[in-house]
XYZ file of C-alpha atoms in Angstrom:
286
model
C 38.123 43.990 31.173
C 36.447 46.647 33.337
C 34.413 45.797 36.444
C 31.129 46.027 34.529
C 32.352 43.513 31.922
C 33.677 41.202 34.612
C 30.346 41.312 36.429
C 28.441 40.543 33.210
C 30.668 37.516 32.520
C 30.221 36.317 36.091
C 26.420 36.647 35.867
C 26.260 34.722 32.567
C 28.394 31.894 33.944
C 26.308 31.781 37.102
C 23.022 31.572 35.190
C 24.356 28.830 32.885
C 25.658 26.774 35.804
C 22.442 27.133 37.779
C 20.319 26.202 34.783
C 22.333 23.031 34.216
C 22.063 21.956 37.846
C 18.361 22.842 37.982
C 17.773 20.662 34.931
C 19.305 17.825 36.894
C 16.831 18.348 39.706
C 13.880 18.349 37.366
C 13.064 22.038 37.068
C 13.507 21.804 33.318
C 13.246 18.890 30.915
C 9.641 19.568 29.996
C 10.414 19.264 26.312
C 11.054 22.979 25.748
C 14.531 23.210 27.329
C 13.372 25.931 29.653
C 14.402 26.145 33.292
C 13.444 28.608 35.986
C 16.159 30.989 34.783
C 14.976 30.994 31.146
C 15.628 29.220 27.881
C 18.972 28.126 26.533
C 20.503 30.555 24.069
C 19.755 30.589 20.362
C 23.455 29.919 19.755
C 23.323 26.762 21.855
C 20.237 25.597 19.965
C 21.997 26.226 16.654
C 25.044 24.258 17.797
C 22.791 21.362 18.761
C 21.060 21.393 15.373
C 24.420 21.552 13.590
C 25.454 18.477 15.533
C 22.267 16.674 14.439
C 23.172 17.395 10.823
C 26.800 16.308 11.284
C 25.692 13.140 13.102
C 23.320 12.193 10.282
C 26.003 12.857 7.652
C 28.623 10.882 9.615
C 26.225 7.951 9.978
C 25.358 8.047 6.262
C 29.055 7.892 5.397
C 29.424 4.773 7.512
C 26.497 3.280 5.674
C 28.821 3.106 2.677
C 30.911 0.513 4.534
C 27.993 -1.927 4.764
C 28.432 -3.403 1.244
C 32.158 -3.884 1.902
C 31.551 -5.605 5.227
C 28.784 -7.700 3.661
C 31.128 -8.901 0.899
C 33.617 -9.838 3.633
C 30.932 -11.970 5.281
C 30.095 -9.358 7.973
C 32.806 -10.540 10.422
C 31.662 -9.425 13.900
C 35.073 -8.133 14.974
C 35.370 -5.931 11.884
C 31.781 -4.710 12.348
C 32.556 -3.775 15.961
C 35.722 -1.966 14.910
C 33.812 0.154 12.418
C 31.099 0.789 15.034
C 33.736 1.962 17.505
C 35.219 4.393 14.963
C 31.708 5.715 14.327
C 31.124 6.214 18.075
C 34.475 8.025 18.449
C 33.366 10.371 15.688
C 29.988 11.073 17.313
C 31.649 11.892 20.642
C 34.169 14.122 18.855
C 31.299 15.921 17.143
C 29.576 16.528 20.472
C 32.792 18.021 21.828
C 33.680 20.195 18.836
C 30.209 21.380 17.846
C 28.135 21.337 21.054
C 30.932 21.691 23.602
C 29.794 18.524 25.408
C 32.681 16.480 26.782
C 33.045 13.761 29.402
C 35.415 12.669 32.148
C 35.948 9.259 33.740
C 36.355 8.627 37.470
C 37.364 5.359 39.124
C 38.656 3.632 36.006
C 40.796 1.421 38.279
C 37.584 -0.363 39.352
C 37.033 -1.781 35.860
C 37.889 -5.515 35.953
C 40.597 -6.868 33.673
C 38.328 -9.760 32.689
C 34.851 -9.604 31.033
C 32.148 -8.576 33.472
C 28.541 -7.406 33.697
C 28.331 -3.601 33.511
C 25.261 -2.073 35.144
C 24.749 1.545 34.112
C 22.007 4.029 34.920
C 20.205 5.306 31.837
C 19.501 9.000 31.330
C 20.061 9.606 27.618
C 21.242 8.233 24.289
C 24.765 9.336 25.196
C 25.730 6.347 27.350
C 24.678 3.877 24.651
C 26.964 5.613 22.152
C 29.790 6.121 24.636
C 29.798 2.456 25.686
C 31.057 1.518 22.212
C 34.069 3.756 22.807
C 34.649 3.160 26.523
C 34.439 -0.651 26.312
C 35.815 -2.127 23.078
C 33.856 -5.234 21.996
C 31.073 -4.550 24.516
C 27.779 -6.411 24.053
C 25.007 -3.930 24.861
C 21.557 -5.229 25.768
C 19.295 -3.128 23.547
C 15.617 -2.988 22.669
C 14.455 -4.464 19.367
C 13.036 -1.133 18.170
C 16.586 0.127 17.540
C 16.937 -2.323 14.666
C 14.553 -0.132 12.652
C 17.074 2.737 12.572
C 18.828 2.843 9.172
C 22.544 1.935 9.271
C 22.607 1.658 13.068
C 20.219 -1.308 13.014
C 22.470 -3.218 10.608
C 25.530 -2.723 12.819
C 23.622 -3.631 16.003
C 22.460 -6.927 14.547
C 25.839 -7.954 13.172
C 28.115 -6.784 16.001
C 26.210 -8.650 17.444
C 24.520 -6.813 20.293
C 21.993 -8.548 22.553
C 18.631 -7.535 21.106
C 15.527 -8.144 23.217
C 11.793 -7.666 22.883
C 10.785 -5.789 26.034
C 7.165 -6.745 25.426
C 7.963 -10.441 25.922
C 9.604 -10.589 29.333
C 10.237 -14.338 29.544
C 11.717 -14.498 26.047
C 13.832 -11.391 26.704
C 15.274 -12.930 29.858
C 16.191 -16.149 28.061
C 17.872 -14.150 25.302
C 19.851 -12.059 27.798
C 21.078 -15.133 29.660
C 22.027 -17.186 26.595
C 23.585 -14.417 24.516
C 25.136 -12.764 27.576
C 26.925 -16.018 28.438
C 28.077 -16.372 24.813
C 29.439 -12.816 24.795
C 31.379 -13.377 28.019
C 32.805 -16.632 26.650
C 34.025 -14.660 23.634
C 35.812 -12.201 25.927
C 33.223 -9.408 25.652
C 31.800 -7.465 28.600
C 27.993 -7.222 28.773
C 26.277 -3.894 29.463
C 22.731 -3.614 30.770
C 20.641 -0.652 31.892
C 19.135 -2.095 35.099
C 16.333 0.488 35.258
C 15.011 -0.764 31.930
C 14.436 2.644 30.350
C 15.698 6.211 30.431
C 14.988 8.168 33.591
C 15.443 11.760 34.694
C 18.516 12.609 36.796
C 16.438 13.402 39.884
C 14.617 10.045 39.880
C 15.828 7.301 42.255
C 17.672 4.335 40.811
C 15.519 1.202 40.933
C 16.586 -2.124 39.424
C 14.232 -4.241 37.368
C 14.013 -7.942 38.191
C 15.747 -8.916 34.952
C 19.157 -7.551 35.951
C 19.116 -9.549 39.193
C 18.402 -12.795 37.365
C 21.025 -11.992 34.718
C 23.639 -11.347 37.435
C 22.870 -14.723 39.026
C 22.914 -16.533 35.680
C 26.206 -15.081 34.387
C 28.131 -15.529 37.638
C 30.674 -12.759 36.966
C 31.525 -9.509 38.798
C 29.094 -6.643 38.224
C 30.577 -3.183 37.633
C 28.271 -0.289 38.660
C 28.633 2.717 36.357
C 26.891 6.053 36.956
C 26.531 8.912 34.466
C 24.856 12.311 34.686
C 24.271 12.688 30.945
C 20.652 13.682 31.537
C 21.798 17.135 32.619
C 22.942 17.811 29.074
C 21.001 15.393 26.842
C 18.088 13.890 28.691
C 14.506 12.699 28.463
C 12.323 15.325 26.799
C 15.214 17.648 25.892
C 15.274 18.624 22.241
C 18.724 20.243 22.456
C 22.115 19.166 23.765
C 23.853 21.486 26.203
C 27.582 22.181 26.555
C 29.333 20.873 29.648
C 31.130 17.818 30.976
C 29.398 14.498 31.608
C 30.767 12.532 34.563
C 31.232 8.781 34.119
C 31.928 7.129 37.484
C 32.968 3.496 37.898
C 32.233 2.102 41.366
C 33.617 -0.891 43.293
C 32.496 -4.180 41.726
C 29.839 -6.419 43.183
C 31.357 -9.872 43.380
C 29.394 -12.881 42.080
C 27.488 -15.056 44.522
C 25.445 -12.409 46.344
C 21.811 -13.218 47.010
C 19.461 -11.446 44.630
C 18.043 -9.077 47.286
C 21.574 -8.246 48.501
C 22.798 -7.614 44.955
C 19.875 -5.269 44.254
C 20.203 -3.488 47.606
C 23.937 -2.908 47.334
C 23.834 -2.009 43.655
C 21.036 0.506 44.047
C 22.653 2.007 47.142
C 26.078 2.438 45.532
C 24.648 3.963 42.386
C 22.175 6.203 44.202
C 24.923 7.549 46.462
C 27.066 8.371 43.446
C 24.140 9.985 41.622
C 23.473 12.138 44.675
C 27.170 12.987 44.948
C 27.234 14.154 41.338
C 24.182 16.348 41.934
C 25.701 17.822 45.092
C 28.987 18.478 43.287
C 27.071 20.324 40.574
C 25.527 22.756 43.050
C 28.812 23.082 44.972
C 30.457 24.480 41.831
C 27.940 27.331 41.540
C 29.272 30.849 42.197
C 28.219 32.198 45.575
């Protein structure tokens, strides 16, 4: 390749890297996938739309397993196994079609026994990935997800911990009771402590519910931080190629006071979120 071709390749890579990092700091994400350096390419948009089609087709195929599972009595373990295969397929589709992969850091921090996983929430990706990363996980999810064809059936019969966010007291009771039951069955429990999806540049702030759940369950809490919002975030209509970082942090042992749990959890996760953002900019060409 001559010097002109090399320079063109360098400039394209630089613009793509800067756009991804700028998205993380909130310059984009306005719903039109446009950052300060311009829009994502038509090819990237096409790849994202092809993934949407493949995802819908893959999900429809798994809908064909529902009658079989129903005739078997909908055994939760079998339902979770099928759900995990589905999630593996979705992640594979993201990698092959969109070019969106992920890497795990700090896996040694994950306890050998069931625990409470507290994960920041930036996109749909971490909900899907949890089914693959943590076999038999019980995800605390909002009731609205039950309305989604196929997915709603599997959520209810896995079973996941379904709550009505509009009824706080009832939701808390459900989380405590069903969370304890999941742990007793050997399943980790995953909660998004911020309560809803947030942009990557927003500070991590726990809702009161996660503090009370931590106290009630009495098990170690594993902080988990992702930067999925850079590639598939709030307001973004298209997925971007790249590598999502999944970082597992040192566990918070049971028995901390509620203010200390919230302070330490938020601090650990915020530091890691900031580190991921700094690492993104550090990788930019000079």
